[in-house]
Every structure is written in C-alpha cells, then in structure tokens.
Amino acid sequence: MEFQAHRRYLLDVVLLLLLIQCGLGQTDSLNSSADWTALFGLRSSLGLRGKDWPIKAEPCSSWTGVQCKAGRVVGITVSGLKRTRSRLISPRFAVDALANFTALVSFNASGFLLPGSIPDWFGQSLVTLQVLDLSSSSIAGPIPSSIGNLSKLTVLHLSGNSLTGSMPSAIGQLSQLSVLDLSRNLLTGSIPPIFSSLNNLTRLELASNFLSGPIPPNLGTLSKLQVLNLSDNSLTASIPSELGNLSALLVFDLSMNSLTGVLPVNLKGLRNLEKMYIGDNGLEGHLPDDLFRSLSQLQVLALRGNKLDGGLNRDLLAHPKLKFLDVSNNILTGSSPSFVPNSVAVFNFSNNFLFGHLNLPFEFHGSIDLSGNYFQGVVQNKSHNVSLRGNCLKMVPNQRNFEDCSLFYSGKTLTFEGFGEGNPDELVHRYVKNNRLKFIMVGLFGGLGLVVIFVVILVLFLKICGKGKANKRAKSNDEASPSLPKEPLYFAGLGDSFTYEQMLQSTGNFSEDNLLKHGHSGDLYKGFLESGLPVVIKKVNMQYLKNERYSLELDFFSKVSHMRFVPVLGHCFEREDEKLLVYKCMPNGDLANCLQKVSSSEDDTVQSLDWIIRLKIAIGAAEALSYLHHECNPPLVHRDILASSILLDDKFEVRLGSLSEACVLGGDQHHNVFSRLRRTQQSSEQSSSGPSQASCSLDIYCFGKVLLELVTGKLGISKAEDSTTKEWLEYTLSNISIHDKELITKIVDPSLMIDDDLLEEVWAMAIIAKLCLNPKPSRRPLMRYILKALENPLRVIREESSSSGRLRTTSSRTSWSAAFHGSWRHSSSDVHRECGSGGSKQPGRISSYGSCGYDFLSSNKRLSSEIVPEPEEFRDVERQD
C-alpha cells in the first residue's frame, strides 16, 4: 500500500508539471487576431523572407525578432533581417501595420533600409512604445512633433539618417526619456531649452549636425546625464558654467564647434568625468589652476585647436589617471613640461610656443609630441617615442633655422645658445654646396665605371646561359629544386642595412603596444628610426622563410620599382632566427581606416574623405593594378585587393601593399609570385590537374567592391563575403543604371557634399564598379580601360547622350569604346593574352628589367583617342541582374 501511495504521488507531480508547461505554452502563443493580421501586413509591406518569418509557423515562437507576452506582440526587431528581391529593389518606409499593435513596447529597425519620412501617426498610434530605434535606416525629412505624445518612451535612436529641419520642442515632453540620440543627421536650428525638462535623461547625443546658437545653460539641471555629445556642429558663444552641475557626467564632448570665451572653472564640479573633448573651437585664456585637481577621474583631455595661452598646468601633468592629453595647436608658452616617470600616457604639446631646455623622463612607455615649439639645447634621454621636429635643439634633424630661433628668444629677452656645431640640416647643405664639383666628378667617373662593369657582367651572363642551356633541358621534370642558401641574399633595391639593435630600439623591443597587425608573411610593427623617421617593420614569419618565400619576396622588391608600391627603406639580416624588412610608414594609414575615420584620437566624431580625394585614390589604385596586369611580363595578379591593401601617404597618394599573396597570371594560387620568381629552371610542362588558376578578373572584381566603398561610404564590403554583404550588393547594384542618374542618390554616401557635376562623376564610378562586378569574369573590363574610364569619368555617362548611335555602329578599333567593349567580349581562355598584353612587342626589344624574369614596358603613354564603353553594353550588364 505504501508503495502504491508513493507511485500515485509521483504521477500527480508529473501531471501537475505537464499542466504548468501547457499553461506556459499557451501564454507564449499569439492569441490576438488583430496582432496576427498586423504581423502578416508588416511581413508583406517590408518584404521579409519566409526563412525569418515563416508563414505557417507560430510567430511568437518561430518568427525572428518577434517578442510576445500574455499572447500579445510587445516587441519587433527587423534589424539584420533580409528582404525579398522585389523589396530590395524598391525599399520604402512601409510600416503602417505597426498602428494595429496596441501592446507594442519596442520597435528596432536599426540598419534596416526604410527610405522615407517618419509618419505623423507614429506619435498618435504607438502610445505604448518605450523603445524606438530607427538609426541608420535612410530616413529623411523632419521629425514629426507628434512624437512628443509617446509619453512612455525611454529610448529614442534616430542617428545616422538624413533628418532635416529643427528639433521639435515636443521632444521635451517625453519625461521618461533616458536616451536621446539624434547625431549624424542634417538638423538645423538651436537646441531647444525645453530639453532641460528631461530629468531622466542619461545620454544626449546631437553630434554631427548643423546646429547653431548657444548651448542652453539650463542643460546643467539634468542631474542624471552621463554622456553629453554636442560635437561637430556650429554652436557659438561661451561654455555655460552651469554645465559644471552635471556631477554624474562621464563623457563631455563639445569639440568642432565655434565656442569662444574661457574654460569655465566651474567645470570642476564634474567630479566623475572621465573624458573631456573641447578641441577645435575658439577658447582663449589660461588653463584654470584648480580645475583639473578636482577632476580626479579624468583619463582623456583634448583641448587642441583653440587659442589657449599661458603655461602648462602642473596639476594636470601630474594627474594620476590621465592617459591622453592633447593641447596642440594653441598658443601656450612657458618652460619645458614636467612629466611623470614610467607613464604610459600620450602627450601632444605640438605647435605651441614652449621654450627652454628639455628634461625628458628617463623611462617613458607612452609617446610625447613636442614638435613645432622652441626648445633649445641638448636633449637628455632622447627616445624614439618622442617627436622633436621643428624646434631649436642641438644635433637633432629637422629643426628651425638660426634666424627664427634667435628672433624668438630675443623677443623673450633670453639668449639663444645656438646649434653648437651647427644645425644638422644646414651643415649638410653647406657641405654639399662646398663639394659640388667633387660630387659631379665622382658621379661622372662612377657612372662610367658602372656602365663598363654592367657590360662585362652581361657578356659573361650570356656566355654562361649558352653553355648551361643544354644541361638544363636534360633535367627531369620531377627533380627537386635546390635548397636556399643559409645566408639571405642582399639586394641593391632593399635600401639600407640596419643592425638588430637598431630594430629593437625602433620598436621598443617589439612590444605589443607597437604591434600593428599580423600580416600574411609576418607581424608588422610601428617604429621610429634614430633620425625620427616613422617606419613599419616586418618581422618575417619563419614558416614563411622555410617555404622559400622570404628571399623570393626580397628579389621581387629589389627589382620591381614603381611609385604605386609601398617603398622598402631597408633590411636587417643579422640573426638566423629573425629576418626584418623596413618599409616607409604611410601617414594616412589604409583606405579602410581613412575613408570614414575618427577625426583625431581624442574625438569620436567621424570625418569622411571628400569626393576629389576618393577619385584620386581610385585612379591611383587602378594605376597600380594596371601596372601589374599589363606592364609586367608575365602579368601579375594581386589576389588581395581590399580597402586595407590600399595605403595612403601624406598627400593621399596610393601605395599598394599586401603583395605577399600575388602570383603570376594563370599560376597556382598556392604558390605566390615570389616563389615563382626565383624557382630554379625546371621543365616548363605542368600538370593540368593542379589547383585553380589565378586571373586578372579576380583583381577586377575585388576592385569593383572597393569602388563601391568609395561611392557609398559603406565600410568592410571589399573584405566581406557573407549573406548580408551579398544582399547589400544586390540592392546597391540595382540602383546603378546608365539611364537614370537619380537612382544613384539612394546609395551615395550621405556625408559627401557634391554638386550636379560631381554627382555625375560619382554616377560614372558606380557604373564602372558595376561592370567590374559582372558575374561573368570574361565580361569584366580590363584594368587599363578601367583606368582610362576613371581618368575621364564624365565621358562614361555623357557619351550616350551625345553620340550613342555613332558608338553602337562604329567599327574603329582605336576608339576607347571599342577597346573597352573588346576587353570583356573575349572568352575566358583569352584572358591571359589580354591581361598581360600592353601592346605589340617589337622583335629584339630589350626589357628594362629583363634580369628578373619580367618585361616591364617602359612606355606609360595612353591613347587620347580611346573613350568609354557603349551604353548598349551597360544595358547588357543590367539585364543579367
């Protein structure tokens, strides 16, 4: 009996658990017919795919982004979802079905394209809404005043759109609002003072608009505010001292405005502040003595680009938590600043009027920029992480001239000590001037001697080749290539030879702080030579060395010289276990970081390149690829064309990098160009069943994606291949047509300020990009024609209106149009011949670089009679979509 009672008790418990589970299941299922209808209406109007919102499944449990509570829809997230093809072609702000959700609490469409304006009924029907996120959704037009009726709203994200007009005062009625983000739009007018009534606000972001007028002083009453970002606007007048009452503030950003006056001492009330950005304004006066002593949590301070004068605040320099300080481009004066030893902070005092003798810390792991001042004397404890250009220092290169330094110190009624043995730059100039005749004679006789030596070597080389030709033909196809020499080869084209000790000093013992990235063939470190020149040092991967690519890469750089490749300044081959190459540092980094980058290390605002520079970059990259494809014999395929491979110098000239994966056209993709350049001569017969062959069309396809990045400002497209990127490409290419210029406005980077003429250039580049992305490799244009089209972009789209009929009937093979069309009308079997042919070669022509196995054509002339593709061919490309 006792056993049966226990068994019955267990059955009752199981039954109770089943009933509870059934009850919970009923709670999670949708039981509102109005919500059912609204969901299907929203699914249809937005064109969401069945994979995300399957029509036969229960929405609450199976539809991505749908949240339910008590049988009602309370949350909808369409961010990251995919559309059907028809809706991709013509997306619009079609969310009328939202009005039927009477229990909706959250709607998130961040990054989901909704072109159009916010309807007025949003504020009348969505009264239960608490979270509204429409950031980066291509919304335009004004913010409706009715949005002030959403009394339960706590989070409002509308950033990254094209909203216009002024900010409605009705937003001040949203008493529950904690986050308000209207940054990166086109809003005008002033900041409504009624915003001070948002007592629950913790985050106010209005950056990157066109706001004007003064900052409302009553914003200082927002006691819960933690982030205040008003940067990159046109705000005027002085900084209200009332803002010092924001005791909970963590981030304070007023940079890139037109603010004037002094830095209010009342800001010392920001006792929890961690980051302060007030750079690029017009602030004047001294730095307050007791301001920074009170800001005990301060880590970042940016005051660059103002008119601040006086001396440096010692409390500020001794701040225990300060990690970044930028007071450059002011008119600060006084003696050398006192630094805290063993600091890891970054200090920038450049372009001020600081003077006197320098006393740098003995050990400093951060960086200091003291350039553009008037320091004199001998530098003690000089380190590679200290920039000293443009001062009055002894035995330091790139200093001011004697007259400038003397005039400055005499104005201070002080004595300039001079350069001692002389300014290094002036000494070099004087030495060269006095020995000019000697240099001319040495150069003349040295040149004649080199010519004689070259002729002798050439004769000996031809004899050796003739004697060894028969022996080489007899070698077996399977004979293994000889091993590399133990010592690396030295090449004249690899610049200076550095010691390993110099490399350690330049990179701080190859510290992690100086590591830039892990490259294909080795790690890259930033460093500074003893002269102060910034460089990038590659620490060659030893596995790369074992695979025979190391010496081969050196051979390539020693014999290929072109302005569009990253210059090699030197090498270090001292150690058996570490081989180093020294490259010139590119001040503007790569295109991936430069297209839309943080304006400076202390400023979160984004600045994008203007159109003139973008077109210049496209042409430069095309020149580099055209050189590889058409002026090298055999032609080379880069195979790694990304925005991160396109490096930019201080004038935004392209220097193509990432050459370690390049290979000969049609070559094995598992053997890059370096391993093929110096491979010992074996039988030319190769197995036909090897890996896939590399072709120039791969580079052209990747280059097309880079062009789209330049047109749209969309980052990461050139390196991504996921489904989201493919969907974006489908939508973007559908808005590129030779017949409709207005379509391009849907995809063009909203940060570009362009007129109608420049819009036509953008349109032309988009058309060229679409041709490069043709799904059929054999129909993609050749690189030399892409280059000519980019150099004459307006003719790409104006040719049709002026002479489209003539272009379609012309038979001239000298026209640019005919050449461009011919570039993709050949079958893929002709790609090798087309890609490598730079023109017919004359018999007996001697290559200028014949010794390295390449024939680099010396002529870079382009036919001026060549013009762009015919519109008929563009239509053919569009029909494939």
XYZ file of N, CA and C in Angstrom, residues 627-836:
630
model
N 49.550 48.375 -63.811
C 50.973 48.061 -63.932
C 51.205 46.563 -63.776
N 50.586 45.959 -62.758
C 50.760 44.522 -62.539
C 50.187 43.702 -63.686
N 49.017 44.111 -64.174
C 48.318 43.317 -65.181
C 48.905 43.472 -66.583
N 49.360 44.673 -66.936
C 49.667 44.970 -68.335
C 51.104 45.382 -68.610
N 51.870 45.742 -67.581
C 53.230 46.195 -67.827
C 54.271 45.225 -67.277
N 53.823 44.153 -66.660
C 54.736 43.103 -66.208
C 54.610 41.911 -67.149
N 55.719 41.261 -67.425
C 55.707 40.101 -68.298
C 56.513 38.985 -67.636
N 55.870 37.918 -67.125
C 54.434 37.633 -67.235
C 53.608 38.538 -66.322
N 52.318 38.701 -66.631
C 51.455 39.556 -65.805
C 51.315 38.994 -64.386
N 51.062 39.898 -63.436
C 50.892 39.510 -62.041
C 49.458 39.751 -61.594
N 48.964 38.859 -60.743
C 47.644 39.008 -60.131
C 47.856 39.266 -58.638
N 47.272 40.333 -58.131
C 47.494 40.736 -56.741
C 46.845 39.767 -55.767
N 45.566 39.412 -55.995
C 44.812 38.409 -55.238
C 44.443 38.834 -53.811
N 44.693 40.098 -53.459
C 44.318 40.535 -52.103
C 43.900 42.005 -52.122
N 43.115 42.383 -53.125
C 42.682 43.773 -53.261
C 41.540 44.038 -52.277
N 41.854 44.771 -51.230
C 40.891 45.197 -50.221
C 41.152 46.664 -49.926
N 40.210 47.283 -49.232
C 40.439 48.661 -48.801
C 41.653 48.731 -47.883
N 41.908 47.672 -47.115
C 43.051 47.668 -46.205
C 44.373 47.457 -46.936
N 44.337 47.052 -48.218
C 45.562 46.883 -49.001
C 45.993 48.180 -49.672
N 45.110 49.169 -49.698
C 45.395 50.431 -50.373
C 45.876 51.425 -49.326
N 47.184 51.635 -49.268
C 47.779 52.532 -48.288
C 47.901 53.938 -48.867
N 47.902 54.940 -47.989
C 47.860 56.338 -48.423
C 48.960 57.133 -47.721
N 49.733 57.886 -48.526
C 50.768 58.718 -47.929
C 50.183 60.038 -47.453
N 51.053 60.997 -47.115
C 50.561 62.246 -46.531
C 49.768 63.094 -47.507
N 49.896 62.823 -48.817
C 49.127 63.552 -49.828
C 48.017 62.694 -50.428
N 47.683 61.599 -49.735
C 46.654 60.658 -50.165
C 46.985 60.031 -51.525
N 48.289 59.895 -51.812
C 48.708 59.140 -52.985
C 48.707 57.661 -52.624
N 48.250 56.838 -53.543
C 48.106 55.401 -53.277
C 49.457 54.715 -53.312
N 49.688 53.884 -52.318
C 50.845 52.978 -52.281
C 50.290 51.578 -51.997
N 50.250 50.748 -52.993
C 49.626 49.434 -52.871
C 50.487 48.513 -52.016
N 49.859 47.848 -51.054
C 50.560 46.913 -50.186
C 49.993 45.509 -50.305
N 50.288 44.651 -49.304
C 49.794 43.264 -49.251
C 50.163 42.490 -50.505
N 51.431 42.568 -50.924
C 51.870 41.899 -52.144
C 52.327 40.464 -51.911
N 52.255 40.001 -50.668
C 52.792 38.679 -50.379
C 51.958 37.558 -50.975
N 50.729 37.847 -51.388
C 49.873 36.806 -51.963
C 49.790 36.879 -53.478
N 50.532 37.812 -54.096
C 50.481 37.968 -55.542
C 51.056 36.734 -56.227
N 50.580 36.485 -57.439
C 51.094 35.348 -58.203
C 51.055 35.671 -59.684
N 51.763 34.869 -60.462
C 51.793 35.044 -61.915
C 50.443 34.669 -62.497
N 50.009 35.412 -63.502
C 48.732 35.151 -64.144
C 48.633 33.700 -64.594
N 47.511 33.051 -64.182
C 47.306 31.671 -64.562
C 48.077 30.696 -63.703
N 48.794 31.218 -62.691
C 49.629 30.370 -61.857
C 48.864 29.714 -60.740
N 49.524 28.765 -60.092
C 48.957 28.062 -58.951
C 48.716 29.039 -57.819
N 47.516 29.112 -57.311
C 47.191 30.056 -56.254
C 47.861 29.687 -54.940
N 48.384 28.501 -54.859
C 49.068 28.117 -53.629
C 50.558 28.446 -53.691
N 51.000 29.042 -54.785
C 52.382 29.493 -54.893
C 52.358 30.929 -55.349
N 52.788 31.806 -54.481
C 52.691 33.222 -54.812
C 53.795 33.627 -55.767
N 53.816 34.894 -56.139
C 54.731 35.355 -57.180
C 56.181 35.207 -56.754
N 56.452 35.323 -55.467
C 57.834 35.291 -55.023
C 58.419 33.886 -55.183
N 57.608 32.875 -54.929
C 58.115 31.515 -55.071
C 58.262 31.131 -56.532
N 57.609 31.866 -57.441
C 57.747 31.565 -58.863
C 58.857 32.389 -59.489
N 59.190 33.517 -58.890
C 60.186 34.405 -59.489
C 61.566 33.754 -59.546
N 61.964 33.114 -58.429
C 63.325 32.614 -58.344
C 63.407 31.093 -58.339
N 62.324 30.437 -58.690
C 62.359 28.981 -58.745
C 63.386 28.548 -59.784
N 64.203 27.592 -59.448
C 65.224 27.146 -60.395
C 64.560 26.620 -61.642
N 65.242 26.779 -62.772
C 64.652 26.431 -64.058
C 64.453 24.926 -64.138
N 63.178 24.570 -64.311
C 62.805 23.181 -64.467
C 62.033 23.062 -65.776
N 61.492 21.915 -65.982
C 60.688 21.725 -67.190
C 59.491 22.632 -67.158
N 59.135 23.204 -68.295
C 58.005 24.123 -68.363
C 56.683 23.399 -68.405
N 56.688 22.093 -68.529
C 55.437 21.348 -68.574
C 54.898 21.174 -67.160
N 53.635 21.557 -66.941
C 52.998 21.445 -65.636
C 51.774 20.546 -65.753
N 51.425 19.979 -64.626
C 50.247 19.119 -64.599
C 48.993 19.924 -64.830
N 48.119 19.445 -65.645
C 46.868 20.151 -65.943
C 45.814 19.916 -64.903
N 46.076 19.077 -63.946
C 45.077 18.764 -62.935
C 45.355 19.439 -61.618
N 46.147 20.505 -61.616
C 46.510 21.192 -60.386
C 45.401 22.070 -59.874
N 45.733 22.964 -58.904
C 44.747 23.849 -58.308
C 44.225 24.852 -59.307
N 43.213 25.637 -58.879
C 42.586 26.611 -59.760
C 43.576 27.683 -60.145
N 43.407 28.249 -61.344
C 44.314 29.235 -61.885
C 43.878 30.643 -61.501
N 44.862 31.491 -61.207
C 44.577 32.888 -60.862
C 44.460 33.707 -62.132
N 43.550 34.657 -62.167
C 43.391 35.515 -63.332
C 43.165 36.945 -62.886
N 43.383 37.875 -63.831
C 43.222 39.293 -63.533
C 41.781 39.639 -63.203
N 40.829 38.841 -63.659
C 39.420 39.142 -63.390
C 39.109 39.103 -61.895
N 39.881 38.313 -61.133
C 39.706 38.297 -59.676
C 40.017 39.663 -59.084
N 41.167 40.242 -59.498
C 41.523 41.583 -59.029
C 40.474 42.609 -59.429
N 39.951 42.487 -60.642
C 38.986 43.465 -61.150
C 37.695 43.387 -60.355
N 37.258 42.169 -60.015
C 36.044 42.021 -59.212
C 36.225 42.667 -57.830
N 37.363 42.393 -57.192
C 37.623 42.981 -55.873
C 37.763 44.498 -55.953
N 38.351 44.968 -57.052
C 38.488 46.415 -57.236
C 37.117 47.074 -57.390
N 36.180 46.372 -58.019
C 34.820 46.895 -58.132
C 34.174 47.092 -56.776
N 34.432 46.188 -55.844
C 33.888 46.347 -54.491
C 34.518 47.529 -53.770
N 35.808 47.766 -54.015
C 36.461 48.941 -53.435
C 35.836 50.224 -53.987
N 35.549 50.235 -55.292
C 34.902 51.412 -55.885
C 33.542 51.668 -55.242
N 32.794 50.597 -54.952
C 31.504 50.781 -54.283
C 31.683 51.334 -52.883
N 32.747 50.946 -52.198
C 33.014 51.530 -50.879
C 33.256 53.031 -50.994
N 33.968 53.442 -52.040
C 34.229 54.871 -52.240
C 32.951 55.626 -52.556
N 32.034 54.993 -53.298
C 30.792 55.663 -53.691
C 29.814 55.728 -52.523
N 29.661 54.637 -51.800
C 28.606 54.547 -50.789
C 29.080 54.877 -49.382
N 30.402 54.824 -49.145
C 30.903 55.017 -47.791
C 30.686 53.812 -46.905
N 30.189 52.728 -47.468
C 29.932 51.503 -46.710
C 31.254 50.798 -46.448
N 31.621 50.613 -45.180
C 32.899 50.028 -44.819
C 32.827 48.514 -44.768
N 33.928 47.857 -45.097
C 34.053 46.416 -44.937
C 33.504 45.589 -46.073
N 33.005 46.220 -47.142
C 32.413 45.450 -48.239
C 33.478 44.658 -48.990
N 34.665 45.257 -49.188
C 35.681 44.604 -50.004
C 36.245 43.340 -49.351
N 36.101 43.201 -48.020
C 36.671 42.021 -47.375
C 35.617 41.029 -46.902
N 34.350 41.368 -47.065
C 33.279 40.502 -46.564
C 32.620 39.735 -47.705
N 32.204 38.509 -47.419
C 31.508 37.681 -48.409
C 30.289 37.015 -47.795
N 29.784 37.521 -46.679
C 28.661 36.882 -46.018
C 27.356 37.223 -46.738
N 26.262 36.645 -46.247
C 24.973 36.820 -46.901
C 24.495 38.265 -46.819
N 24.791 38.932 -45.708
C 24.381 40.332 -45.575
C 25.064 41.204 -46.618
N 26.345 40.950 -46.858
C 27.069 41.728 -47.864
C 26.525 41.453 -49.256
N 26.231 40.186 -49.548
C 25.683 39.862 -50.865
C 24.322 40.517 -51.063
N 23.535 40.543 -50.016
C 22.227 41.199 -50.120
C 22.406 42.695 -50.350
N 23.364 43.277 -49.648
C 23.617 44.700 -49.847
C 24.089 44.975 -51.269
N 24.946 44.088 -51.798
C 25.420 44.267 -53.168
C 24.272 44.191 -54.165
N 23.350 43.259 -53.953
C 22.206 43.152 -54.852
C 21.396 44.447 -54.869
N 21.144 44.969 -53.682
C 20.368 46.208 -53.599
C 21.128 47.375 -54.230
N 22.424 47.466 -53.941
C 23.211 48.592 -54.441
C 23.319 48.563 -55.958
N 23.625 47.390 -56.528
C 23.768 47.296 -57.979
C 22.451 47.554 -58.697
N 21.331 47.268 -58.018
C 20.029 47.536 -58.646
C 19.759 49.030 -58.771
N 20.510 49.848 -58.039
C 20.338 51.298 -58.108
C 21.411 51.973 -58.958
N 22.086 51.202 -59.793
C 23.095 51.757 -60.707
C 22.632 51.484 -62.139
N 22.324 52.531 -62.847
C 21.832 52.395 -64.223
C 22.382 53.533 -65.064
N 22.796 53.237 -66.299
C 23.284 54.253 -67.212
C 22.161 55.186 -67.653
N 20.894 54.779 -67.435
C 19.757 55.550 -67.924
C 19.133 56.448 -66.867
N 19.475 56.273 -65.599
C 18.783 57.022 -64.543
C 19.795 57.483 -63.500
N 20.171 58.759 -63.563
C 21.145 59.296 -62.622
C 20.573 59.386 -61.212
N 19.261 59.660 -61.100
C 18.667 59.881 -59.786
C 18.710 58.642 -58.902
N 18.776 57.463 -59.527
C 18.834 56.233 -58.729
C 20.071 56.207 -57.835
N 21.160 56.816 -58.318
C 22.415 56.740 -57.568
C 22.314 57.464 -56.239
N 21.392 58.423 -56.129
C 21.246 59.169 -54.875
C 20.760 58.286 -53.729
N 20.204 57.119 -54.040
C 19.743 56.212 -52.997
C 20.892 55.502 -52.286
N 22.051 55.429 -52.955
C 23.155 54.657 -52.383
C 24.390 55.494 -52.120
N 24.432 56.729 -52.605
C 25.631 57.544 -52.446
C 25.848 57.874 -50.971
N 27.088 57.974 -50.576
C 27.458 58.286 -49.201
C 26.822 59.612 -48.781
N 25.966 59.619 -47.753
C 25.294 60.865 -47.367
C 26.250 61.930 -46.844
N 27.466 61.544 -46.479
C 28.413 62.533 -45.959
C 29.098 63.315 -47.073
N 28.930 62.903 -48.334
C 29.561 63.610 -49.446
C 28.800 64.885 -49.765
N 29.519 65.995 -49.839
C 28.945 67.273 -50.237
C 29.292 67.483 -51.712
N 28.336 67.220 -52.597
C 28.623 67.238 -54.036
C 27.549 68.006 -54.780
N 27.981 68.668 -55.888
C 27.031 69.338 -56.763
C 26.678 68.405 -57.910
N 25.954 68.934 -58.917
C 25.488 68.076 -60.009
C 26.634 67.495 -60.821
N 27.688 68.307 -61.067
C 28.818 67.801 -61.848
C 29.533 66.676 -61.114
N 29.765 66.871 -59.823
C 30.428 65.818 -59.054
C 29.535 64.593 -58.911
N 28.208 64.804 -58.856
C 27.298 63.666 -58.800
C 27.426 62.822 -60.064
N 27.658 63.459 -61.189
C 27.861 62.696 -62.423
C 29.134 61.861 -62.351
N 30.174 62.387 -61.714
C 31.393 61.600 -61.539
C 31.144 60.409 -60.620
N 30.375 60.624 -59.548
C 30.004 59.526 -58.654
C 29.218 58.475 -59.417
N 28.281 58.944 -60.216
C 27.463 58.050 -61.053
C 28.354 57.224 -61.977
N 29.336 57.898 -62.612
C 30.232 57.195 -63.532
C 31.048 56.138 -62.800
N 31.573 56.461 -61.610
C 32.353 55.466 -60.868
C 31.487 54.272 -60.477
N 30.226 54.539 -60.111
C 29.326 53.437 -59.760
C 29.096 52.528 -60.957
N 28.962 53.119 -62.142
C 28.769 52.315 -63.358
C 29.998 51.453 -63.627
N 31.192 52.044 -63.473
C 32.426 51.278 -63.663
C 32.506 50.134 -62.650
N 32.106 50.416 -61.394
C 32.117 49.374 -60.363
C 31.188 48.230 -60.742
N 30.013 48.562 -61.299
C 29.060 47.517 -61.683
C 29.622 46.642 -62.789
N 30.353 47.253 -63.732
C 30.994 46.473 -64.787
C 32.052 45.536 -64.205
N 32.799 46.025 -63.225
C 33.828 45.180 -62.604
C 33.218 43.996 -61.863
N 31.976 44.145 -61.382
C 31.315 43.103 -60.606
C 30.443 42.190 -61.456
N 30.646 42.241 -62.780
C 29.904 41.346 -63.670
C 30.130 39.897 -63.240
N 29.057 39.118 -63.075
C 29.225 37.729 -62.608
C 30.032 36.852 -63.563
N 30.138 37.257 -64.830
C 30.941 36.501 -65.783
C 32.331 37.123 -65.869
N 33.351 36.428 -65.422
C 34.705 37.013 -65.433
C 35.150 37.487 -66.806
N 34.778 36.773 -67.854
C 35.237 37.134 -69.190
C 34.616 38.429 -69.691
N 33.564 38.934 -69.001
C 32.901 40.148 -69.448
C 33.269 41.359 -68.592
N 34.219 41.173 -67.690
C 34.688 42.314 -66.914
C 35.733 43.088 -67.727
N 35.723 44.409 -67.661
C 36.687 45.197 -68.450
C 38.102 44.999 -67.946
N 39.084 45.217 -68.829
C 40.479 45.128 -68.438
C 40.881 46.341 -67.608
N 41.944 46.167 -66.854
C 42.333 47.209 -65.920
C 42.780 48.476 -66.615
N 43.427 48.343 -67.759
C 43.913 49.552 -68.428
C 42.760 50.403 -68.936
N 41.614 49.752 -69.248
C 40.450 50.518 -69.693
C 39.681 51.090 -68.500
N 39.697 50.351 -67.396
C 39.101 50.901 -66.169
C 39.831 52.171 -65.756
N 41.173 52.151 -65.851
C 41.967 53.329 -65.508
C 41.598 54.515 -66.380
N 41.474 54.282 -67.686
C 41.142 55.390 -68.590
C 39.742 55.930 -68.330
N 38.821 55.039 -67.975
C 37.467 55.483 -67.662
C 37.442 56.332 -66.393
N 38.240 55.950 -65.381
C 38.289 56.730 -64.147
C 38.955 58.084 -64.359
N 39.906 58.139 -65.298
C 40.562 59.411 -65.592
C 39.646 60.359 -66.360
N 38.623 59.810 -67.011
C 37.664 60.626 -67.760
C 36.239 60.226 -67.383
N 35.854 60.380 -66.108
C 34.582 59.802 -65.646
C 33.344 60.405 -66.317
N 33.379 61.696 -66.636
C 32.181 62.312 -67.201
C 31.845 61.746 -68.580
N 32.851 61.261 -69.300
C 32.584 60.706 -70.629
C 31.900 59.350 -70.553
N 31.966 58.720 -69.361
C 31.277 57.437 -69.205
C 29.774 57.610 -69.365
N 29.232 58.713 -68.809
C 27.783 58.873 -68.807
C 27.303 59.912 -69.817
N 28.209 60.730 -70.356
C 27.789 61.717 -71.336
C 27.918 61.250 -72.775
N 28.628 60.125 -72.962
C 28.842 59.642 -74.317
C 27.537 59.227 -74.974
N 26.609 58.663 -74.166
C 25.365 58.160 -74.739
C 24.522 59.296 -75.299
N 24.381 60.394 -74.521
C 23.508 61.476 -74.948
C 24.047 62.193 -76.177
N 25.392 62.219 -76.355
C 25.955 62.969 -77.465
C 26.124 62.136 -78.724
N 26.469 60.870 -78.580
C 26.775 60.098 -79.796
C 26.558 58.621 -79.588
N 25.477 58.254 -78.895
C 25.269 56.833 -78.607
C 25.053 56.040 -79.877
N 24.337 56.635 -80.845
C 24.117 55.907 -82.084
C 25.403 55.659 -82.830
N 26.270 56.683 -82.847
C 27.540 56.518 -83.535
C 28.397 55.456 -82.862
N 28.364 55.405 -81.521
C 29.182 54.433 -80.813
C 28.747 53.006 -81.108
N 27.461 52.856 -81.259
C 26.985 51.489 -81.474
C 27.289 50.989 -82.878
N 27.558 51.897 -83.792
C 27.790 51.460 -85.165
C 29.233 51.585 -85.587
N 30.061 52.230 -84.753
C 31.448 52.461 -85.160
C 32.200 51.149 -85.246
N 33.148 51.106 -86.165
C 33.991 49.923 -86.309
C 35.451 50.238 -86.028
N 35.714 51.450 -85.547
C 37.096 51.849 -85.286
C 37.652 51.092 -84.100
N 38.793 50.489 -84.257
C 39.430 49.770 -83.157
C 40.332 50.676 -82.340
N 40.472 51.939 -82.743
C 41.308 52.848 -81.967
C 40.515 53.635 -80.961
N 39.178 53.509 -80.979
C 38.385 54.262 -80.007
C 38.429 53.575 -78.659
N 38.295 54.376 -77.665
C 38.269 53.858 -76.292
C 37.081 52.931 -76.122
N 35.960 53.289 -76.717
C 34.749 52.473 -76.600
C 34.982 51.076 -77.127
N 35.559 51.006 -78.332
C 35.787 49.679 -78.911
C 36.764 48.875 -78.071
N 37.789 49.556 -77.598
C 38.764 48.840 -76.768
C 38.141 48.350 -75.476
N 37.288 49.179 -74.885
C 36.663 48.814 -73.609
C 35.733 47.633 -73.795
N 34.912 47.678 -74.851
C 33.995 46.555 -75.088
C 34.760 45.290 -75.404
N 35.830 45.425 -76.182
C 36.591 44.244 -76.541
C 37.199 43.555 -75.354
N 37.390 44.292 -74.257
C 38.065 43.731 -73.097
C 37.286 42.628 -72.441
N 35.940 42.643 -72.585
C 35.213 41.521 -71.967
C 34.433 40.669 -72.963
N 34.622 40.937 -74.250
C 33.936 40.095 -75.233
C 34.691 38.815 -75.531
N 35.941 38.753 -75.096
C 36.701 37.529 -75.313
C 36.274 36.459 -74.325
N 36.506 35.247 -74.688
C 36.226 34.144 -73.767
C 37.291 34.106 -72.699
N 37.016 33.340 -71.654
C 37.957 33.268 -70.539
C 39.286 32.676 -70.958
N 39.327 31.931 -72.024
C 40.593 31.365 -72.475
C 41.531 32.410 -73.019
N 40.989 33.591 -73.338
C 41.828 34.660 -73.871
C 42.277 35.626 -72.812
N 41.888 35.367 -71.567
C 42.175 36.346 -70.521
C 43.665 36.529 -70.333
N 44.422 35.456 -70.380
C 45.862 35.560 -70.164
C 46.486 36.488 -71.186
N 46.127 36.321 -72.463
C 46.712 37.157 -73.508
C 46.291 38.610 -73.346
N 44.991 38.845 -73.054
C 44.504 40.215 -72.940
C 45.080 40.901 -71.703
N 45.142 40.147 -70.611
C 45.560 40.754 -69.352
C 47.006 41.178 -69.402
N 47.819 40.403 -70.007
C 49.230 40.722 -69.989
C 49.692 41.588 -71.125
